[in-house]
mmCIF file of C-alpha atoms and ligand atoms in Angstrom:
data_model
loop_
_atom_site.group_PDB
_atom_site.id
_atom_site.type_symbol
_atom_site.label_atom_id
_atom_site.label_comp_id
_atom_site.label_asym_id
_atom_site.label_seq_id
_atom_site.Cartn_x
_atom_site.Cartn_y
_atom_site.Cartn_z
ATOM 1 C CA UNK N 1 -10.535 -108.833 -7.647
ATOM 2 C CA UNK N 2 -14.000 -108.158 -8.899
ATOM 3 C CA UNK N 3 -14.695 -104.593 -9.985
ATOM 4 C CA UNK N 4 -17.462 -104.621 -7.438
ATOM 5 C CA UNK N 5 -14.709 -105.257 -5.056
ATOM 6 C CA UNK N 6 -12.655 -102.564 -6.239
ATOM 7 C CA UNK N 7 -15.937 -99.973 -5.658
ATOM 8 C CA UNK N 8 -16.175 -100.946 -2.196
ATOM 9 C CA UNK N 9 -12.855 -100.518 -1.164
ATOM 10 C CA UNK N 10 -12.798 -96.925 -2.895
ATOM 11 C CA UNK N 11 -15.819 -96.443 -1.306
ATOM 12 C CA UNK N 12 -14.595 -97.486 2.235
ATOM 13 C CA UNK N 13 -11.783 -94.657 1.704
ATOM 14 C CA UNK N 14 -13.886 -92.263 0.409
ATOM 15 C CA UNK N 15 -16.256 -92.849 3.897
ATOM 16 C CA UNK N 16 -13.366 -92.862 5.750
ATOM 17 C CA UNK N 17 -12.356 -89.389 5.139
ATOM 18 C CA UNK N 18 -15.823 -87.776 4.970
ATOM 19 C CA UNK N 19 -16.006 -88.803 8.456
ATOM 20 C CA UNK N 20 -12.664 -87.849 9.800
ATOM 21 C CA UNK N 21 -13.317 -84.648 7.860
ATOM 22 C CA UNK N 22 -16.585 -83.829 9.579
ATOM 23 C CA UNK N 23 -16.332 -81.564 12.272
ATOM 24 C CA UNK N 24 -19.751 -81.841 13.728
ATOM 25 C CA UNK N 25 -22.694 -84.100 14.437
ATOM 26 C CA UNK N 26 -24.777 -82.769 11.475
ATOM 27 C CA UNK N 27 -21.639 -83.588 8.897
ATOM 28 C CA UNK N 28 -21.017 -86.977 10.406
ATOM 29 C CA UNK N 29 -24.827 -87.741 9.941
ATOM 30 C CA UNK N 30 -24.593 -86.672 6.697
ATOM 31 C CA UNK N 31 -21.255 -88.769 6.121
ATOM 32 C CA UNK N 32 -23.071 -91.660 7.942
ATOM 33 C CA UNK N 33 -26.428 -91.592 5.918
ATOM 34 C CA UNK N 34 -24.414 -91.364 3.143
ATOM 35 C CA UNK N 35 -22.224 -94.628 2.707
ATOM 36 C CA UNK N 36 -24.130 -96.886 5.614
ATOM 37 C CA UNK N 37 -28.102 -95.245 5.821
ATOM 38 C CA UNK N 38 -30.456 -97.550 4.271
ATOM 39 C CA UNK N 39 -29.779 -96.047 0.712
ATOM 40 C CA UNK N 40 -26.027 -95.321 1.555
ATOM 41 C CA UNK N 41 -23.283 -96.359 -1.193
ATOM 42 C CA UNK N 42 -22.150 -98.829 0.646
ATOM 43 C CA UNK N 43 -24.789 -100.617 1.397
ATOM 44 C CA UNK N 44 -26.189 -100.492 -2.015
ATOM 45 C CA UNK N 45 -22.623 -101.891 -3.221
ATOM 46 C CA UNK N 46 -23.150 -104.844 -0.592
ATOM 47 C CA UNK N 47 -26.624 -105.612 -1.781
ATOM 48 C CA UNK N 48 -24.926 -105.787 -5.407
ATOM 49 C CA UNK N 49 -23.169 -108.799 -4.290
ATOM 50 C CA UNK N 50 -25.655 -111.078 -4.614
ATOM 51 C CA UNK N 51 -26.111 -110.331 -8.148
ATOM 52 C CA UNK N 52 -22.306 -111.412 -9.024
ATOM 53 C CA UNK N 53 -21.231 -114.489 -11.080
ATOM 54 C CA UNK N 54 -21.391 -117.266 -7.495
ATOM 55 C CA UNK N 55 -17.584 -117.977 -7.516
ATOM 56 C CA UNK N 56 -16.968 -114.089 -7.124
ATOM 57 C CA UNK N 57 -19.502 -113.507 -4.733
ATOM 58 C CA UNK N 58 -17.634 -114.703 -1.342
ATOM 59 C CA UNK N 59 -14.649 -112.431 -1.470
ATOM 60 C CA UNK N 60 -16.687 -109.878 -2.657
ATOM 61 C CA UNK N 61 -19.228 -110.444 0.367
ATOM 62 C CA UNK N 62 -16.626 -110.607 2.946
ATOM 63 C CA UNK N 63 -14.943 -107.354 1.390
ATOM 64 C CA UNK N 64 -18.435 -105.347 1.584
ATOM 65 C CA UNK N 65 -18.835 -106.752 5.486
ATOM 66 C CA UNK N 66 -15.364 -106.015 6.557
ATOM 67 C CA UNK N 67 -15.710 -102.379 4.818
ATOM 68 C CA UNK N 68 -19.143 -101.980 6.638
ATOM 69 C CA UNK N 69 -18.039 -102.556 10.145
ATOM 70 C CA UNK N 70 -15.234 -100.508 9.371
ATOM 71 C CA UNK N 71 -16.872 -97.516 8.535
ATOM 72 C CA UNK N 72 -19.369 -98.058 11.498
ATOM 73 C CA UNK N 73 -16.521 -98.060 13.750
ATOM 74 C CA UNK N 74 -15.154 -95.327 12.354
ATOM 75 C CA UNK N 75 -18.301 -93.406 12.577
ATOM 76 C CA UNK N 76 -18.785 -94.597 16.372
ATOM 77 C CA UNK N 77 -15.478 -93.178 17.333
ATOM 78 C CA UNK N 78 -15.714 -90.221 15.482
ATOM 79 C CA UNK N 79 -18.390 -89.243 17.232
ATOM 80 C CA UNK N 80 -17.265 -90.328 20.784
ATOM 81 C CA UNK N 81 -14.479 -87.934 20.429
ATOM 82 C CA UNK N 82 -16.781 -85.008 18.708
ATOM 83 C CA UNK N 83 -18.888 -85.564 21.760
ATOM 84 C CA UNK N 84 -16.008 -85.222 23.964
ATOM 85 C CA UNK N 85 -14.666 -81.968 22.364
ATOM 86 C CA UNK N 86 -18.283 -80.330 22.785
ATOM 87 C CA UNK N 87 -18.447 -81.081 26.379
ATOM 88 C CA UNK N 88 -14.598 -80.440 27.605
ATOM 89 C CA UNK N 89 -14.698 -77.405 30.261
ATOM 90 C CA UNK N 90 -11.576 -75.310 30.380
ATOM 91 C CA UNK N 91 -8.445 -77.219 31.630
ATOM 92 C CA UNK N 92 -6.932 -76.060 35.107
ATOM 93 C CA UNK N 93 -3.628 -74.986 34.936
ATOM 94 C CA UNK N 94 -2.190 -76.021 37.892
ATOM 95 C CA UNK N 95 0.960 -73.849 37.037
ATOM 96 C CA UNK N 96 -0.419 -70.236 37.074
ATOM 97 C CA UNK N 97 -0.084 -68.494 40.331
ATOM 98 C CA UNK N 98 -3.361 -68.347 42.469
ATOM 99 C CA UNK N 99 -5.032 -65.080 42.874
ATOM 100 C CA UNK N 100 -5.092 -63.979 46.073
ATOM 101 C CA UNK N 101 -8.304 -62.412 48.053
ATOM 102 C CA UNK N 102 -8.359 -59.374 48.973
ATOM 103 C CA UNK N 103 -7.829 -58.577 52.864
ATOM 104 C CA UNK N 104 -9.533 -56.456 54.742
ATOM 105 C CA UNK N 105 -7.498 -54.220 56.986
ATOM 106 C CA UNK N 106 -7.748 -51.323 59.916
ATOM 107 C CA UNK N 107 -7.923 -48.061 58.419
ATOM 108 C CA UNK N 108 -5.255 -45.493 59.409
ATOM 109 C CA UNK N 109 -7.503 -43.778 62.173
ATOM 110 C CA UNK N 110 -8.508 -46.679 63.778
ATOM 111 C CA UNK N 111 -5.331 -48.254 63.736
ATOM 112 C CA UNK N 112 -3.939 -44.600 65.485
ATOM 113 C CA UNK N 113 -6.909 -44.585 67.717
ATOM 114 C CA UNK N 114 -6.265 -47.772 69.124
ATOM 115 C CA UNK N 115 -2.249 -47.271 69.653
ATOM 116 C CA UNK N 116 -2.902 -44.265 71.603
ATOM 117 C CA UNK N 117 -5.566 -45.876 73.780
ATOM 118 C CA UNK N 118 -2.775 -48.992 74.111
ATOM 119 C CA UNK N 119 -0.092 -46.037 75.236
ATOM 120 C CA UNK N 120 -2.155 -44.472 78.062
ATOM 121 C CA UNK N 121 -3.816 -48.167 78.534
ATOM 122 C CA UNK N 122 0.004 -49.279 79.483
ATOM 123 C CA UNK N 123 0.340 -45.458 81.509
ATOM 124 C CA UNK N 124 -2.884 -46.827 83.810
ATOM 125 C CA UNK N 125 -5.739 -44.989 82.010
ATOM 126 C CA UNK N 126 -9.179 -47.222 81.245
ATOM 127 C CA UNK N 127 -11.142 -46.723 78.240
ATOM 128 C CA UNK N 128 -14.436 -45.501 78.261
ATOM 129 C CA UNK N 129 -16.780 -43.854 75.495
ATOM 130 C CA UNK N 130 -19.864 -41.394 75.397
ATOM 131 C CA UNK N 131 -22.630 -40.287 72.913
ATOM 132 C CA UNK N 132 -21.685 -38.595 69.368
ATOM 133 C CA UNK N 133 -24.901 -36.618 70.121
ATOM 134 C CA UNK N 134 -24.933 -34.088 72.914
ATOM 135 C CA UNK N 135 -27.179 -32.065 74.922
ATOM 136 C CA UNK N 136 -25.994 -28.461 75.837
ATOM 137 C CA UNK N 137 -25.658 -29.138 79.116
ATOM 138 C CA UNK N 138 -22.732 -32.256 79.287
ATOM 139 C CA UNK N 139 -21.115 -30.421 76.118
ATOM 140 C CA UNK N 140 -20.672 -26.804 77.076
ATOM 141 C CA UNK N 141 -23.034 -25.936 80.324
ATOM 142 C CA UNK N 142 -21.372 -28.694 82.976
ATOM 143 C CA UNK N 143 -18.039 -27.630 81.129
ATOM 144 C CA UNK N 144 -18.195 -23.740 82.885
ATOM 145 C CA UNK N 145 -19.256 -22.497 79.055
ATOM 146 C CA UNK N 146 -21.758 -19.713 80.655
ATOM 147 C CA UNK N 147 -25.139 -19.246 78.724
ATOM 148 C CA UNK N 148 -24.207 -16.898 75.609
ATOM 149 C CA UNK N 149 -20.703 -16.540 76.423
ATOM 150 C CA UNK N 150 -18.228 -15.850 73.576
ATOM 151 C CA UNK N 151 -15.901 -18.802 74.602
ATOM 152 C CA UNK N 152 -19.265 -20.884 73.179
ATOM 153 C CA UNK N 153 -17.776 -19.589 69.934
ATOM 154 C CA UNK N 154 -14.630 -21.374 69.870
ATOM 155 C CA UNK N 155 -16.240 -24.383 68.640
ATOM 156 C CA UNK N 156 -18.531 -24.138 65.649
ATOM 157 C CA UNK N 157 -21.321 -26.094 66.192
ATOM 158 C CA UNK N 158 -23.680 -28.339 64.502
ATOM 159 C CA UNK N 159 -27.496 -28.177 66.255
ATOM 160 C CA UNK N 160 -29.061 -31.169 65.195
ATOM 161 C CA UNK N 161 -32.129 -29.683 67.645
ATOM 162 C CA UNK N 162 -33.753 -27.607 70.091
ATOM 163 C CA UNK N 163 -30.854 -28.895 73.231
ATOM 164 C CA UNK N 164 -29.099 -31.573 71.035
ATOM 165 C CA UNK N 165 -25.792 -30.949 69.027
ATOM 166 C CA UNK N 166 -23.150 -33.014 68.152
ATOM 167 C CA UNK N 167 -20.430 -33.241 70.261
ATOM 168 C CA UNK N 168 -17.699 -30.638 69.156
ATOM 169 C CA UNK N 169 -14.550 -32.246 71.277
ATOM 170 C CA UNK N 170 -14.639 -35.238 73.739
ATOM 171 C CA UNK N 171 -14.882 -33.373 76.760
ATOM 172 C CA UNK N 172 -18.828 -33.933 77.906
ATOM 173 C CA UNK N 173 -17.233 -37.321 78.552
ATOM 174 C CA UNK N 174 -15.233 -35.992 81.578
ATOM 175 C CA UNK N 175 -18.488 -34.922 83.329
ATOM 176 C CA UNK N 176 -20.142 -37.992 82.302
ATOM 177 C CA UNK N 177 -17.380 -40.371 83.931
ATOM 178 C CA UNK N 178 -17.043 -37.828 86.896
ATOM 179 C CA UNK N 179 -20.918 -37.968 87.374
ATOM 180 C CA UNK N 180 -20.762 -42.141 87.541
ATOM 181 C CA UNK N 181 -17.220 -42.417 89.510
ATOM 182 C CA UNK N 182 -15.731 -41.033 92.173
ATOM 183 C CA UNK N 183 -12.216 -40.451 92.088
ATOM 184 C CA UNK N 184 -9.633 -41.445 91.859
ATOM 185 C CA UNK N 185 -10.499 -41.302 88.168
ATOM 186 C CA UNK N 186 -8.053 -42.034 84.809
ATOM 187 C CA UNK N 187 -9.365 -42.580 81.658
ATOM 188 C CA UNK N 188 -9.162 -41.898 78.192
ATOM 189 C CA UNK N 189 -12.096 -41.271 75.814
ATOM 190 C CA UNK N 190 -11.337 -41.900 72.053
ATOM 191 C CA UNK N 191 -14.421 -40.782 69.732
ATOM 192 C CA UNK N 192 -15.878 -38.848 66.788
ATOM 193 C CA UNK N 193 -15.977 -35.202 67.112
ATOM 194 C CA UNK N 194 -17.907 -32.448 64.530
ATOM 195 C CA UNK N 195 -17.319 -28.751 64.044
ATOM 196 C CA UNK N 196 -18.522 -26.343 61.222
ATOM 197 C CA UNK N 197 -14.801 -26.654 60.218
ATOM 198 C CA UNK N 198 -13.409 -27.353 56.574
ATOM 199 C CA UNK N 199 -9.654 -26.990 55.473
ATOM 200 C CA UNK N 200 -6.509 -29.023 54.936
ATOM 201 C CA UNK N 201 -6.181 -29.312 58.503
ATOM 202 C CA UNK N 202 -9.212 -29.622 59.917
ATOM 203 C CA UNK N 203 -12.182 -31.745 58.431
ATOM 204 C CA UNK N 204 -15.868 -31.197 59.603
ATOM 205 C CA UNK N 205 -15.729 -34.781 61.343
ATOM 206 C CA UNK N 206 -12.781 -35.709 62.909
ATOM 207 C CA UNK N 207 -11.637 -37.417 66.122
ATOM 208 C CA UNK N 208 -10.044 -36.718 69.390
ATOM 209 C CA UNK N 209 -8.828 -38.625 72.804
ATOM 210 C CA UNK N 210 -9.708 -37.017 75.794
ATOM 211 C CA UNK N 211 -7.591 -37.506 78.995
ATOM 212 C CA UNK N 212 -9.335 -37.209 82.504
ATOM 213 C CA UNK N 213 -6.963 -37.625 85.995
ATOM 214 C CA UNK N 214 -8.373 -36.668 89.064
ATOM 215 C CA UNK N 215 -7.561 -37.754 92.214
ATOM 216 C CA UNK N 216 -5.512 -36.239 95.403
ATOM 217 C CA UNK N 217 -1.973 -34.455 94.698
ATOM 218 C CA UNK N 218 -1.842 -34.377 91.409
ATOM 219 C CA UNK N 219 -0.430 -31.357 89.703
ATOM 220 C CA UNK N 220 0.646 -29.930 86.168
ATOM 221 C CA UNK N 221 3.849 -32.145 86.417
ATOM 222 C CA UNK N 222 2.148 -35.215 85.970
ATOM 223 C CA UNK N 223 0.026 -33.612 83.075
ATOM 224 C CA UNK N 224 3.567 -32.839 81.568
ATOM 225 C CA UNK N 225 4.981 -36.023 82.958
ATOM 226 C CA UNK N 226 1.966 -38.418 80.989
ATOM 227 C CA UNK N 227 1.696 -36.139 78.209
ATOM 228 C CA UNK N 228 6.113 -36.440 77.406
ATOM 229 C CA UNK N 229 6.054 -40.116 78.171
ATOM 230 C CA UNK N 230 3.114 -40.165 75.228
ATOM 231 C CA UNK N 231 4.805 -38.477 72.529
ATOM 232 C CA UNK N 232 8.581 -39.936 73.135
ATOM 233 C CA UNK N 233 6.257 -43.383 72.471
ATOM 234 C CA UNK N 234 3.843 -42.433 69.591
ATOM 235 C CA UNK N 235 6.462 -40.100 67.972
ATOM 236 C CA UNK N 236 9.807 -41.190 68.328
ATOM 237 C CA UNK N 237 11.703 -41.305 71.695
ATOM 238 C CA UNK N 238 13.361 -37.953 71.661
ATOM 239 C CA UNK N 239 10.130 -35.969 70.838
ATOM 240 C CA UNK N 240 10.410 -33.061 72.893
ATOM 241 C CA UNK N 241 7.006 -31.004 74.056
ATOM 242 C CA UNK N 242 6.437 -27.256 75.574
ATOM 243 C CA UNK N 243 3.469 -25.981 77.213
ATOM 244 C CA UNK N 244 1.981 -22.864 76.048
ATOM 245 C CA UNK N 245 -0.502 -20.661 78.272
ATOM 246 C CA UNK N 246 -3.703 -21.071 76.763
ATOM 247 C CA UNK N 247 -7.501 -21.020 77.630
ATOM 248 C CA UNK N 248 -9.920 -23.152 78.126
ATOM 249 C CA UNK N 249 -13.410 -22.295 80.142
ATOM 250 C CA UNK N 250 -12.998 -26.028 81.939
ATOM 251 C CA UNK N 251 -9.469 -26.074 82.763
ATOM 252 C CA UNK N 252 -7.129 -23.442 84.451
ATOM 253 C CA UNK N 253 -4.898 -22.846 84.144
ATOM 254 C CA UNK N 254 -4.861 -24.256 80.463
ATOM 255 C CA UNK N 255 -2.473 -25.222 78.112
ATOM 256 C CA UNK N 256 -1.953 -25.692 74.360
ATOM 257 C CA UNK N 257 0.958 -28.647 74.015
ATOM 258 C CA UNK N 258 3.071 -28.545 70.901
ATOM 259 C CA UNK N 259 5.720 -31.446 69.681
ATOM 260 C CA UNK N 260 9.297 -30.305 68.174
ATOM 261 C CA UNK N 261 8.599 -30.475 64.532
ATOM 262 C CA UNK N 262 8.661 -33.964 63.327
ATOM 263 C CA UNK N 263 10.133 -32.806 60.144
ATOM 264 C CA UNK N 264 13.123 -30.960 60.975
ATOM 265 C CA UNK N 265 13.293 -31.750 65.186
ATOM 266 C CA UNK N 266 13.001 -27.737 66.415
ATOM 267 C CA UNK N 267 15.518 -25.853 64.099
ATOM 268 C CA UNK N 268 12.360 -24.811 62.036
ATOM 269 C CA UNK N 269 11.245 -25.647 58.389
ATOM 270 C CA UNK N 270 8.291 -25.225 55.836
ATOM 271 C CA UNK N 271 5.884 -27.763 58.152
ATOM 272 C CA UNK N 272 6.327 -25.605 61.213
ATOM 273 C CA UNK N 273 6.711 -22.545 59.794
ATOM 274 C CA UNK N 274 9.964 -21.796 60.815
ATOM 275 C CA UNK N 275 8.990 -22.481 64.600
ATOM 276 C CA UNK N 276 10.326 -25.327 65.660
ATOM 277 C CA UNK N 277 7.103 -26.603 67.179
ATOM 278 C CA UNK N 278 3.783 -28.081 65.708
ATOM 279 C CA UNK N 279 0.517 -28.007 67.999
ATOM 280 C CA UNK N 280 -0.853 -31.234 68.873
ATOM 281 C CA UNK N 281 -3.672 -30.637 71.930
ATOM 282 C CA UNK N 282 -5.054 -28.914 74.174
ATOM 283 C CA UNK N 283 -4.848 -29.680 78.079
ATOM 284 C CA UNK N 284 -4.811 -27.697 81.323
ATOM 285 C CA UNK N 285 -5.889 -28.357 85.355
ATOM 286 C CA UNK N 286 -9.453 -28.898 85.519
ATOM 287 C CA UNK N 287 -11.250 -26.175 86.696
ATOM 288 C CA UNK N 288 -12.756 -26.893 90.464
ATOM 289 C CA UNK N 289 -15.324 -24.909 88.893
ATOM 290 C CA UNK N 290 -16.590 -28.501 87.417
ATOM 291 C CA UNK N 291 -16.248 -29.968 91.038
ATOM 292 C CA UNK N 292 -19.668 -28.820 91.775
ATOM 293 C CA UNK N 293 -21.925 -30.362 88.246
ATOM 294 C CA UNK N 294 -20.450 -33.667 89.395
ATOM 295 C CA UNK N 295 -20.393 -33.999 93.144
ATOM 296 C CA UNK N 296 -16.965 -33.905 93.744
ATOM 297 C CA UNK N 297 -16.583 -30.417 95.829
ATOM 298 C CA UNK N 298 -15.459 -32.417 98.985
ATOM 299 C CA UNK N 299 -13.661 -34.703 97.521
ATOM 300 C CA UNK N 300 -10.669 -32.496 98.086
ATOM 301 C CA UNK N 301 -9.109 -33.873 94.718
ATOM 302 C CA UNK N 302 -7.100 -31.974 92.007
ATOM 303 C CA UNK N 303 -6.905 -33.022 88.078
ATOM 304 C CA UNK N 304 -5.399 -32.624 84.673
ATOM 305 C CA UNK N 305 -6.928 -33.240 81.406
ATOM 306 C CA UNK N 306 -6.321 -33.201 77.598
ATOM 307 C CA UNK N 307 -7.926 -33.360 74.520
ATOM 308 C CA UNK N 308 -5.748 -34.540 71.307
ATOM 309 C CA UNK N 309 -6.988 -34.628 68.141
ATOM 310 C CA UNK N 310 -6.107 -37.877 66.629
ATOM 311 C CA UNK N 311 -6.462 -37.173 62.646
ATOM 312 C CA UNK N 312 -3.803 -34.598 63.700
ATOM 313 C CA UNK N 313 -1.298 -36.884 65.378
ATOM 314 C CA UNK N 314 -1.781 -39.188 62.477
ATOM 315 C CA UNK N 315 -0.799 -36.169 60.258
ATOM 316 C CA UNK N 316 2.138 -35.592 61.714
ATOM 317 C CA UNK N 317 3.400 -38.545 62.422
ATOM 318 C CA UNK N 318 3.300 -40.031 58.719
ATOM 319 C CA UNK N 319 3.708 -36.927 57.385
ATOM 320 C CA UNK N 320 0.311 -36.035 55.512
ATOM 321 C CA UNK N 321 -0.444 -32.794 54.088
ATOM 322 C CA UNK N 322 -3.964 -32.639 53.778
ATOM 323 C CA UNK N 323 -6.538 -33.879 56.501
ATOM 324 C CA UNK N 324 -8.812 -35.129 53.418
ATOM 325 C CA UNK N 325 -6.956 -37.964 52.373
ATOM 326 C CA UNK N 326 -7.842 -39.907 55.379
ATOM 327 C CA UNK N 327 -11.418 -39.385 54.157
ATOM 328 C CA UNK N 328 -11.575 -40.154 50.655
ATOM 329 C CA UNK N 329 -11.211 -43.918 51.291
ATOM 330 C CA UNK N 330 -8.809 -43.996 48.156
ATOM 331 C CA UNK N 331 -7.337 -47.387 48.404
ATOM 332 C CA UNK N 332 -4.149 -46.076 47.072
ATOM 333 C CA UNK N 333 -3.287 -43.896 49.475
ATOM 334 C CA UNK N 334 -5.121 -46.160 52.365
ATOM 335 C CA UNK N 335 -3.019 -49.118 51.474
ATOM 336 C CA UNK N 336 0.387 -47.434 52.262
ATOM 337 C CA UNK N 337 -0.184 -47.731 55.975
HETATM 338 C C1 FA5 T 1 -10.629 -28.946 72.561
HETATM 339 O O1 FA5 T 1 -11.397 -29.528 71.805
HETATM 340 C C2 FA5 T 1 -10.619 -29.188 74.032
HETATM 341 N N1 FA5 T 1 -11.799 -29.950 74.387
HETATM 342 C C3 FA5 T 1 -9.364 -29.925 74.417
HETATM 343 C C4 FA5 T 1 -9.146 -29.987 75.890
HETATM 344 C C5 FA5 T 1 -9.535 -31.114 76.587
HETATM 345 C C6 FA5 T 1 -8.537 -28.925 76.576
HETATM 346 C C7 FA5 T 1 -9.321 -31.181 77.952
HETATM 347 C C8 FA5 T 1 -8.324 -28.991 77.928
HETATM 348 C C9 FA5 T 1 -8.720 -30.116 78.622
HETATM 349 P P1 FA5 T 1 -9.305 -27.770 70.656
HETATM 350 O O2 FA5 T 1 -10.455 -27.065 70.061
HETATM 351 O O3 FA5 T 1 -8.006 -27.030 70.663
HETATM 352 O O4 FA5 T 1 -9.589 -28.179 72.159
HETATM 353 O O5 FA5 T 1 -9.111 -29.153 69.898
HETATM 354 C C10 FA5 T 1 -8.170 -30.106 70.347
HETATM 355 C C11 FA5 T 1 -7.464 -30.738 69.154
HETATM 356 O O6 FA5 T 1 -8.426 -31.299 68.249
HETATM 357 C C12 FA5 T 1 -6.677 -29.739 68.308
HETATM 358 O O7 FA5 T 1 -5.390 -29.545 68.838
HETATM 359 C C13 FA5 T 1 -6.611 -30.465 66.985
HETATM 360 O O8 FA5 T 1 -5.586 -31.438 67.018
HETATM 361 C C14 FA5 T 1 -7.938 -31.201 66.936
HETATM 362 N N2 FA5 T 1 -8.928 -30.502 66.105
HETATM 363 C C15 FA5 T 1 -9.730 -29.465 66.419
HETATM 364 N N3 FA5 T 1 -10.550 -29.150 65.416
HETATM 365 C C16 FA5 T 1 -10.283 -30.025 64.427
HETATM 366 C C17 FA5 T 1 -10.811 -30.246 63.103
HETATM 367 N N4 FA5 T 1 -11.809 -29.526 62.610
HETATM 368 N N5 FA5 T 1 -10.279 -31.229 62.347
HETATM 369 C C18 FA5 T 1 -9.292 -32.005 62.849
HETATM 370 N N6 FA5 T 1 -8.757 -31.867 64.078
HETATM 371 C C19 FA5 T 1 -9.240 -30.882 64.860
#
């Protein structure tokens, strides 16, 4: 073997490893230029073969082709697979678990809104709504609230102008429905309700259903009669209720309805203060006195009707101790229910 022979195969290693060594396309440019650019060693040790004695020059010649093409394979791969490194995106891993998407779901007012609408619904009560913003007249005047009389009081109001306010219960809807239908009438009216109110039980907005029956014969037993078969569903079924005397300018007589304590069923604890009871509504007979605002003086009708406050029942029956929670749309506690 010629020593020119000898060069080029030490040369062919040497290229070899400068371009498995490079680990970008700058380096194997460099590694390229260097053994097979125009002045690479290389090709300066294959242009040295034609100055060898003639009966060394094929073996050398073949040696300096075979090491060429070698290297520019070499380089051609090398660079494929650099190439391919640069450009990979991040594998999917078909084995890690999927991440779910969020979902979306009724919030805990809603959800007790619309099961208490679904138990009168089933009792033969319709579902009707009126306006969060009230005029004097449908929320207190057509109610029998006299002109500057201290029942007006009972509510704290907001005035939002001159005749407009928003509605502190559900009631104006009563007079509303009475004024479009004539009776018999049964519905329930679920809805937003605002008071100048603020503590752990009561929140400045909060919500009610209010419970209109009028038509001939009826009497407080079927007030007690709808209002039991309500909270032996909603509650549990051996929820027990008592009406107390209470007042109300639009019903008489009226009524304030309390539930045995859901905590410790009547024999009194911390929640009901050692009574036995909690208060859930109000209710009473309406008062003919409302007869006249809607045209229904001859109808020769009686009624009952209710209005429950529905953050309230939600209290109770899951047990919350402050009304707030239902309105600081903290996930954690929203995503118990
Ligand atoms: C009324 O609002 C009457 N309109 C109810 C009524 C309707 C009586 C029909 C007779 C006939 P009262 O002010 O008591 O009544 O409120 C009824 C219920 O609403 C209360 O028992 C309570 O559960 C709820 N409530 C009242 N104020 C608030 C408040 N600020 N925050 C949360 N709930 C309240």
């Amino acid at each position: 073997m010629s020593g020119l022979e000898e060069k080029i195969k030490a040369s062919l290693a040497e290229a070899l490893v400068a371009l498995g060594a490079a680990t970008s396309t700058k380096g194997l440019e460099e590694a390229r230029v260097a053994f097979i650019g125009t002045k690479g060693r290389l090709i300066e040790l294959s242009r040295a073969v034609g100055s060898l004695p003639v009966a060394e020059r094929p073996a050398a010649g073949q040696a300096a082709n075979l090491a060429l093409n070698e290297v520019r394979k070499a380089h051609k791969e090398a660079l494929e697979a650099l190439n391919a490194k640069l450009t990979q995106k991040p594998g999917l891993d078909v084995t890690l678990p999927g991440r779910r998407s969020p979902l979306g779901r009724q919030h805990l007012i809603s959800r007790t809104m619309a099961e208490i609408c679904g138990i009168f619904e089933k009792l033969g009560f319709t579902v009707v709504e009126g306006p969060e913003v009230e005029t004097d007249y449908y929320n207190f005047e057509a109610l029998n609230f006299p002109v500057d009389h201290p029942s007006r009081d009972m509510q704290e109001t907001l005035f939002v102008g001159q005749d407009l306010l928003l509605r502190t219960h559900t009631s104006p809807v009563q007079i509303r429905t009475m004024e479009k239908l004539k009776p018999p009438v049964w519905i329930v009216a679920p809805g937003k309700t605002y008071r100048r109110d603020d503590d752990v039980t009561h929140s400045p907005m909060f919500h009610q259903v209010e419970g209109l029956a009028v038509a001939k014969g009826i009497t407080m037993a079927d007030l007690k009669g709808v209002l039991s078969a309500f909270a032996t569903t909603f509650f549990s079924p051996d929820t027990a209720i008592r009406l107390r005397p209470s007042f109300f300018p639009f019903t008489e007589p009226s009524a304030e309805v309390d539930i045995a304590c859901v905590l410790c069923g009547g024999r009194g604890c911390r929640l009901c203060k050692g009574s036995g009871w909690l208060e859930l509504l109000g209710s009473g007979m309406v008062d003919p006195a409302l007869y006249k605002f809607v045209g229904y003086e001859n109808e020769n009708v009686t009624g009952f009707a209710f209005g429950l406050g529905i953050d309230r029942a939600a209290m109770l029956k899951y047990g919350l101790p402050n009304i707030r929670h239902l309105y600081e749309s903290d996930l954690r506690f929203l995503e118990q229910f």
